[in-house]
Amino acid sequence: MTYHPKSDFIAVMMERGFLADCTDYQGLDEALMQGVKPAYIGFDATAKSLHVGSLIQIMMLRWFQKTGHQPITLMGGGTTKVGDPSFRADERPLLNDAQIDDNIAGIKKVFSAYIDYDSDAPNKALMLNNAEWLNGLNYLEFLRDIGRHFSVNRMLAFESVKSRLDREQSLSFLEFNYMILQAYDFLELNRRYGCILQMGGSDQWGNIVNGIDLTRRVLDTSIYGLTSPLLTTSDGKKMGKSQDGAVWLNAEMRSPYEFWQFWRNTTDADVGRFLKLYTELPVEECTRLGALAGSEVNAAKVILANEVTKLLHGAEAAATAEATAREVFEKGGVGDDLPTLTLTRAELGEGVSIVQLIVKSGLAKSGKDAKRLISENGAKLDDKALSDAGLMIDATALSSPIKLSAGKKRHALVQLSD
């Protein structure tokens, strides 16, 4: 890509590695030079929190605002009722209104850490919900006014739909409507707020193009689409997943220490790329840190973990997480911020097996996993290898907190409540 951008936003996107594709680089670039412009990204409410896989989109909205424009965070209160089929093998479970509202309340908590919704600036961000215009749609009017602009032949050719059908996996009529509803979102946001840009992961390309086409046909307006790469780690894993499940952004679902630790465990090859995408350190500094080798790269990983945690949870949480990690790893001690399992005397009873404690503390997904961890010498109790899967822990053993470890990097405390 040899395009030389004039606008700060496109320059940042290209320089830091956010860009996969754009419907019209030059047109968007020139539009962004003409004052404050709105852009949006949609987030469906399929869980109570977003995970690290959505962080690239959140950072795009943050940079959009930092370069002088107006980000719109669109909650999918309406589209979540349908479920995005893009590149999925099966239909998403349907959620009721109460579940969707509950999930939206959880998701909203994260955005204010990254984006300013409260200032009096002309580029103050908007938080909207597409249920506002989707819930009240009249089906026949919608089919006549909007549906007529969509070619089924073209919709079937989109990769997200085609790949599902090629594998002979069922695609419900409900899901097939998703791309029409997302296209309608873009039309409504342009009509109501003058929104000129939709951004998203590269799996959203077909949906974004549909919205641009629909808005051009209905309103005769030029709008744009821009996608980010779908990130995998250098070892091929999907970004946002770890060995113990999704890396959630909400603190109550993933503690700041565990979040910090996820970034500290980044593989060497990903450090420079992740610094550019997930922090605001200057690009030259990201490149320098990413080029470090040997033990020096560990210092770069601590900087990565601190900077990413600082943006989400604040400087104090990042400093506490780093101190806890140093205490645990360098001194073999017990840090203040480790994930902690607190048992009541009633829960403890006559004693609890070490296998149950490993599962309850989140270090293994099941008793079978915990037993395998012990048999492979991967589990430790107070830094000593565990070999007996039948070990029982009673009140005497918990007269002071104990530390459980799974491998070298994952730890938890177990304590008895007063």
Short mmCIF file of N, CA, C and O in Angstrom, two decimals, residues 50-134:
data_model
loop_
_atom_site.label_atom_id
_atom_site.label_comp_id
_atom_site.label_asym_id
_atom_site.label_seq_id
_atom_site.Cartn_x
_atom_site.Cartn_y
_atom_site.Cartn_z
N LEU A 50 -16.95 -7.35 26.59
CA LEU A 50 -16.17 -7.62 25.39
C LEU A 50 -14.86 -8.28 25.83
O LEU A 50 -14.47 -8.17 27.00
N HIS A 51 -14.16 -8.94 24.90
CA HIS A 51 -12.86 -9.48 25.27
C HIS A 51 -11.77 -8.81 24.44
O HIS A 51 -12.03 -7.91 23.64
N VAL A 52 -10.54 -9.23 24.67
CA VAL A 52 -9.38 -8.59 24.05
C VAL A 52 -9.48 -8.55 22.52
O VAL A 52 -8.94 -7.65 21.89
N GLY A 53 -10.22 -9.49 21.93
CA GLY A 53 -10.40 -9.49 20.48
C GLY A 53 -11.07 -8.22 19.96
O GLY A 53 -10.90 -7.85 18.80
N SER A 54 -11.85 -7.53 20.82
CA SER A 54 -12.52 -6.28 20.42
C SER A 54 -11.67 -5.05 20.69
O SER A 54 -12.05 -3.94 20.32
N LEU A 55 -10.52 -5.24 21.33
CA LEU A 55 -9.73 -4.08 21.76
C LEU A 55 -9.16 -3.30 20.58
O LEU A 55 -9.01 -2.08 20.64
N ILE A 56 -8.89 -3.98 19.48
CA ILE A 56 -8.37 -3.27 18.31
C ILE A 56 -9.41 -2.27 17.79
O ILE A 56 -9.09 -1.15 17.42
N GLN A 57 -10.71 -2.67 17.82
CA GLN A 57 -11.77 -1.76 17.38
C GLN A 57 -11.93 -0.59 18.36
O GLN A 57 -12.14 0.55 17.95
N ILE A 58 -11.83 -0.87 19.65
CA ILE A 58 -11.95 0.19 20.66
C ILE A 58 -10.81 1.20 20.47
O ILE A 58 -11.01 2.42 20.56
N MET A 59 -9.60 0.70 20.20
CA MET A 59 -8.46 1.59 19.98
C MET A 59 -8.65 2.42 18.71
O MET A 59 -8.24 3.59 18.65
N MET A 60 -9.30 1.85 17.70
CA MET A 60 -9.57 2.63 16.47
C MET A 60 -10.50 3.81 16.78
O MET A 60 -10.28 4.93 16.31
N LEU A 61 -11.54 3.55 17.58
CA LEU A 61 -12.43 4.65 17.98
C LEU A 61 -11.69 5.69 18.81
O LEU A 61 -11.90 6.90 18.66
N ARG A 62 -10.80 5.21 19.69
CA ARG A 62 -10.01 6.14 20.52
C ARG A 62 -9.13 7.03 19.65
O ARG A 62 -9.09 8.25 19.83
N TRP A 63 -8.43 6.44 18.68
CA TRP A 63 -7.57 7.23 17.80
C TRP A 63 -8.40 8.17 16.93
O TRP A 63 -7.98 9.28 16.61
N PHE A 64 -9.60 7.73 16.55
CA PHE A 64 -10.47 8.58 15.73
C PHE A 64 -10.79 9.87 16.50
O PHE A 64 -10.74 10.97 15.94
N GLN A 65 -11.07 9.71 17.79
CA GLN A 65 -11.35 10.89 18.61
C GLN A 65 -10.09 11.71 18.86
O GLN A 65 -10.12 12.95 18.81
N LYS A 66 -8.97 11.05 19.12
CA LYS A 66 -7.71 11.76 19.39
C LYS A 66 -7.23 12.56 18.19
O LYS A 66 -6.48 13.52 18.35
N THR A 67 -7.64 12.15 16.99
CA THR A 67 -7.25 12.90 15.79
C THR A 67 -8.33 13.90 15.37
O THR A 67 -8.34 14.39 14.24
N GLY A 68 -9.26 14.20 16.31
CA GLY A 68 -10.17 15.32 16.11
C GLY A 68 -11.57 15.00 15.62
O GLY A 68 -12.36 15.91 15.37
N HIS A 69 -11.90 13.70 15.50
CA HIS A 69 -13.21 13.33 14.95
C HIS A 69 -14.13 12.73 16.01
O HIS A 69 -13.74 12.55 17.16
N GLN A 70 -15.36 12.44 15.59
CA GLN A 70 -16.40 12.01 16.54
C GLN A 70 -16.67 10.50 16.42
O GLN A 70 -17.27 10.05 15.45
N PRO A 71 -16.27 9.72 17.44
CA PRO A 71 -16.58 8.29 17.41
C PRO A 71 -18.00 8.02 17.88
O PRO A 71 -18.50 8.64 18.82
N ILE A 72 -18.67 7.07 17.22
CA ILE A 72 -19.99 6.60 17.65
C ILE A 72 -19.85 5.12 18.02
O ILE A 72 -19.45 4.30 17.20
N THR A 73 -20.15 4.81 19.28
CA THR A 73 -20.18 3.42 19.72
C THR A 73 -21.62 2.95 19.59
O THR A 73 -22.51 3.48 20.27
N LEU A 74 -21.85 1.99 18.71
CA LEU A 74 -23.22 1.52 18.48
C LEU A 74 -23.44 0.17 19.16
O LEU A 74 -22.85 -0.83 18.78
N MET A 75 -24.29 0.19 20.19
CA MET A 75 -24.66 -1.06 20.85
C MET A 75 -25.72 -1.79 20.01
O MET A 75 -26.69 -1.17 19.57
N GLY A 76 -25.55 -3.08 19.85
CA GLY A 76 -26.46 -3.85 18.99
C GLY A 76 -27.66 -4.41 19.73
O GLY A 76 -27.90 -5.62 19.70
N GLY A 77 -28.42 -3.53 20.38
CA GLY A 77 -29.61 -3.99 21.09
C GLY A 77 -30.62 -4.65 20.17
O GLY A 77 -31.35 -5.57 20.56
N GLY A 78 -30.65 -4.21 18.90
CA GLY A 78 -31.55 -4.80 17.92
C GLY A 78 -30.91 -5.97 17.19
O GLY A 78 -31.48 -7.06 17.11
N THR A 79 -29.70 -5.77 16.67
CA THR A 79 -29.04 -6.82 15.87
C THR A 79 -28.68 -8.05 16.70
O THR A 79 -28.62 -9.16 16.15
N THR A 80 -28.48 -7.90 17.99
CA THR A 80 -28.17 -9.07 18.83
C THR A 80 -29.32 -10.07 18.83
O THR A 80 -29.13 -11.26 19.05
N LYS A 81 -30.53 -9.57 18.58
CA LYS A 81 -31.70 -10.47 18.55
C LYS A 81 -31.65 -11.40 17.34
O LYS A 81 -32.35 -12.42 17.30
N VAL A 82 -30.83 -11.04 16.35
CA VAL A 82 -30.72 -11.84 15.13
C VAL A 82 -29.45 -12.69 15.15
O VAL A 82 -29.47 -13.88 14.87
N GLY A 83 -28.32 -12.07 15.50
CA GLY A 83 -27.04 -12.80 15.58
C GLY A 83 -26.29 -12.76 14.26
O GLY A 83 -26.81 -13.14 13.22
N ASP A 84 -25.05 -12.27 14.31
CA ASP A 84 -24.21 -12.15 13.12
C ASP A 84 -23.67 -13.53 12.72
O ASP A 84 -22.94 -14.15 13.49
N PRO A 85 -23.99 -13.99 11.51
CA PRO A 85 -23.51 -15.32 11.09
C PRO A 85 -22.10 -15.30 10.51
O PRO A 85 -21.57 -16.35 10.14
N SER A 86 -21.46 -14.14 10.42
CA SER A 86 -20.19 -14.02 9.72
C SER A 86 -19.15 -15.02 10.23
O SER A 86 -18.76 -14.98 11.39
N PHE A 87 -18.73 -15.90 9.33
CA PHE A 87 -17.65 -16.86 9.58
C PHE A 87 -17.90 -17.74 10.81
O PHE A 87 -16.97 -18.18 11.47
N ARG A 88 -19.17 -17.97 11.13
CA ARG A 88 -19.51 -18.90 12.21
C ARG A 88 -19.98 -20.22 11.61
O ARG A 88 -20.58 -20.25 10.55
N ALA A 89 -19.74 -21.30 12.36
CA ALA A 89 -20.15 -22.62 11.89
C ALA A 89 -21.58 -22.93 12.29
O ALA A 89 -22.23 -23.79 11.73
N ASP A 90 -22.09 -22.20 13.29
CA ASP A 90 -23.44 -22.51 13.78
C ASP A 90 -24.16 -21.24 14.19
O ASP A 90 -23.56 -20.17 14.26
N GLU A 91 -25.44 -21.36 14.45
CA GLU A 91 -26.26 -20.21 14.82
C GLU A 91 -25.98 -19.81 16.26
O GLU A 91 -25.79 -20.67 17.13
N ARG A 92 -25.93 -18.51 16.53
CA ARG A 92 -25.74 -18.05 17.91
C ARG A 92 -27.00 -18.34 18.72
O ARG A 92 -28.10 -18.23 18.20
N PRO A 93 -26.84 -18.64 20.02
CA PRO A 93 -28.04 -18.81 20.86
C PRO A 93 -28.80 -17.48 20.95
O PRO A 93 -28.19 -16.42 21.05
N LEU A 94 -30.13 -17.55 20.87
CA LEU A 94 -30.94 -16.33 20.91
C LEU A 94 -31.09 -15.85 22.35
O LEU A 94 -31.34 -16.63 23.26
N LEU A 95 -30.94 -14.54 22.54
CA LEU A 95 -31.06 -13.94 23.87
C LEU A 95 -32.36 -13.15 23.95
O LEU A 95 -32.82 -12.58 22.96
N ASN A 96 -32.95 -13.08 25.16
CA ASN A 96 -34.15 -12.26 25.33
C ASN A 96 -33.77 -10.82 25.64
O ASN A 96 -32.59 -10.51 25.86
N ASP A 97 -34.76 -9.93 25.67
CA ASP A 97 -34.50 -8.49 25.88
C ASP A 97 -33.75 -8.22 27.17
O ASP A 97 -32.83 -7.39 27.21
N ALA A 98 -34.15 -8.90 28.26
CA ALA A 98 -33.51 -8.66 29.56
C ALA A 98 -32.04 -9.05 29.53
O ALA A 98 -31.17 -8.33 30.06
N GLN A 99 -31.72 -10.19 28.88
CA GLN A 99 -30.32 -10.62 28.78
C GLN A 99 -29.50 -9.63 27.96
O GLN A 99 -28.37 -9.29 28.32
N ILE A 100 -30.09 -9.15 26.86
CA ILE A 100 -29.39 -8.20 26.00
C ILE A 100 -29.13 -6.89 26.75
O ILE A 100 -28.02 -6.35 26.72
N ASP A 101 -30.13 -6.38 27.46
CA ASP A 101 -29.96 -5.13 28.23
C ASP A 101 -28.90 -5.30 29.31
O ASP A 101 -28.09 -4.39 29.55
N ASP A 102 -28.90 -6.45 29.96
CA ASP A 102 -27.91 -6.75 31.00
C ASP A 102 -26.50 -6.77 30.40
O ASP A 102 -25.55 -6.21 30.96
N ASN A 103 -26.36 -7.41 29.23
CA ASN A 103 -25.06 -7.47 28.56
C ASN A 103 -24.59 -6.08 28.13
O ASN A 103 -23.42 -5.73 28.28
N ILE A 104 -25.52 -5.26 27.61
CA ILE A 104 -25.15 -3.90 27.19
C ILE A 104 -24.65 -3.10 28.38
O ILE A 104 -23.65 -2.38 28.28
N ALA A 105 -25.31 -3.23 29.53
CA ALA A 105 -24.87 -2.51 30.74
C ALA A 105 -23.44 -2.90 31.11
O ALA A 105 -22.63 -2.05 31.50
N GLY A 106 -23.12 -4.19 30.96
CA GLY A 106 -21.76 -4.64 31.27
C GLY A 106 -20.74 -4.13 30.27
O GLY A 106 -19.66 -3.67 30.64
N ILE A 107 -21.10 -4.17 29.00
CA ILE A 107 -20.17 -3.76 27.93
C ILE A 107 -19.86 -2.26 28.01
O ILE A 107 -18.74 -1.83 27.79
N LYS A 108 -20.89 -1.46 28.33
CA LYS A 108 -20.72 0.01 28.35
C LYS A 108 -19.63 0.46 29.32
O LYS A 108 -19.00 1.50 29.11
N LYS A 109 -19.42 -0.31 30.40
CA LYS A 109 -18.46 0.10 31.43
C LYS A 109 -17.06 0.33 30.87
O LYS A 109 -16.32 1.19 31.34
N VAL A 110 -16.68 -0.45 29.88
CA VAL A 110 -15.31 -0.40 29.37
C VAL A 110 -15.03 0.86 28.55
O VAL A 110 -13.96 1.45 28.64
N PHE A 111 -16.03 1.29 27.77
CA PHE A 111 -15.76 2.33 26.77
C PHE A 111 -15.30 3.66 27.35
O PHE A 111 -14.46 4.34 26.77
N SER A 112 -15.84 4.01 28.52
CA SER A 112 -15.48 5.32 29.08
C SER A 112 -14.01 5.39 29.49
O SER A 112 -13.47 6.48 29.69
N ALA A 113 -13.34 4.24 29.62
CA ALA A 113 -11.90 4.24 29.92
C ALA A 113 -11.10 4.69 28.69
O ALA A 113 -9.99 5.22 28.82
N TYR A 114 -11.66 4.52 27.50
CA TYR A 114 -10.93 4.79 26.26
C TYR A 114 -11.43 6.02 25.51
O TYR A 114 -10.68 6.63 24.76
N ILE A 115 -12.71 6.33 25.68
CA ILE A 115 -13.35 7.32 24.82
C ILE A 115 -14.08 8.35 25.68
O ILE A 115 -14.67 8.01 26.70
N ASP A 116 -14.04 9.62 25.25
CA ASP A 116 -14.65 10.71 26.02
C ASP A 116 -16.08 10.96 25.52
O ASP A 116 -16.29 11.42 24.40
N TYR A 117 -17.04 10.63 26.40
CA TYR A 117 -18.46 10.86 26.07
C TYR A 117 -19.02 12.10 26.77
O TYR A 117 -20.18 12.44 26.58
N ASP A 118 -18.21 12.76 27.60
CA ASP A 118 -18.75 13.78 28.52
C ASP A 118 -18.31 15.21 28.24
O ASP A 118 -18.87 16.13 28.81
N SER A 119 -17.31 15.41 27.41
CA SER A 119 -16.79 16.78 27.24
C SER A 119 -17.76 17.62 26.43
O SER A 119 -18.74 17.13 25.87
N ASP A 120 -17.46 18.92 26.35
CA ASP A 120 -18.26 19.84 25.53
C ASP A 120 -17.66 20.02 24.14
O ASP A 120 -18.11 20.85 23.36
N ALA A 121 -16.60 19.24 23.86
CA ALA A 121 -15.91 19.38 22.58
C ALA A 121 -16.83 18.96 21.42
O ALA A 121 -17.72 18.13 21.60
N PRO A 122 -16.60 19.53 20.24
CA PRO A 122 -17.45 19.17 19.09
C PRO A 122 -17.29 17.70 18.68
O PRO A 122 -18.14 17.16 17.97
N ASN A 123 -16.21 17.07 19.12
CA ASN A 123 -16.02 15.66 18.77
C ASN A 123 -16.32 14.73 19.95
O ASN A 123 -15.79 13.62 20.05
N LYS A 124 -17.19 15.20 20.86
CA LYS A 124 -17.64 14.35 21.97
C LYS A 124 -18.27 13.08 21.42
O LYS A 124 -19.11 13.12 20.51
N ALA A 125 -17.89 11.92 21.96
CA ALA A 125 -18.37 10.64 21.44
C ALA A 125 -19.85 10.43 21.75
O ALA A 125 -20.39 10.98 22.71
N LEU A 126 -20.49 9.60 20.93
CA LEU A 126 -21.89 9.21 21.15
C LEU A 126 -21.97 7.72 21.44
O LEU A 126 -21.24 6.93 20.84
N MET A 127 -22.83 7.36 22.38
CA MET A 127 -23.13 5.95 22.65
C MET A 127 -24.58 5.74 22.26
O MET A 127 -25.49 6.31 22.87
N LEU A 128 -24.82 4.94 21.22
CA LEU A 128 -26.18 4.73 20.70
C LEU A 128 -26.54 3.24 20.74
O LEU A 128 -25.68 2.39 20.93
N ASN A 129 -27.82 2.96 20.52
CA ASN A 129 -28.31 1.59 20.53
C ASN A 129 -29.22 1.40 19.31
O ASN A 129 -30.19 2.15 19.14
N ASN A 130 -28.89 0.43 18.45
CA ASN A 130 -29.69 0.30 17.22
C ASN A 130 -31.10 -0.22 17.46
O ASN A 130 -31.94 -0.21 16.54
N ALA A 131 -31.40 -0.65 18.69
CA ALA A 131 -32.79 -1.01 19.01
C ALA A 131 -33.71 0.19 18.82
O ALA A 131 -34.90 0.05 18.54
N GLU A 132 -33.13 1.39 18.93
CA GLU A 132 -33.89 2.64 18.81
C GLU A 132 -34.63 2.71 17.47
O GLU A 132 -35.76 3.19 17.39
N TRP A 133 -33.99 2.24 16.39
CA TRP A 133 -34.67 2.28 15.09
C TRP A 133 -35.04 0.89 14.56
O TRP A 133 -35.89 0.78 13.68
N LEU A 134 -34.44 -0.17 15.09
CA LEU A 134 -34.77 -1.50 14.58
C LEU A 134 -36.01 -2.11 15.24
O LEU A 134 -36.78 -2.80 14.59
#
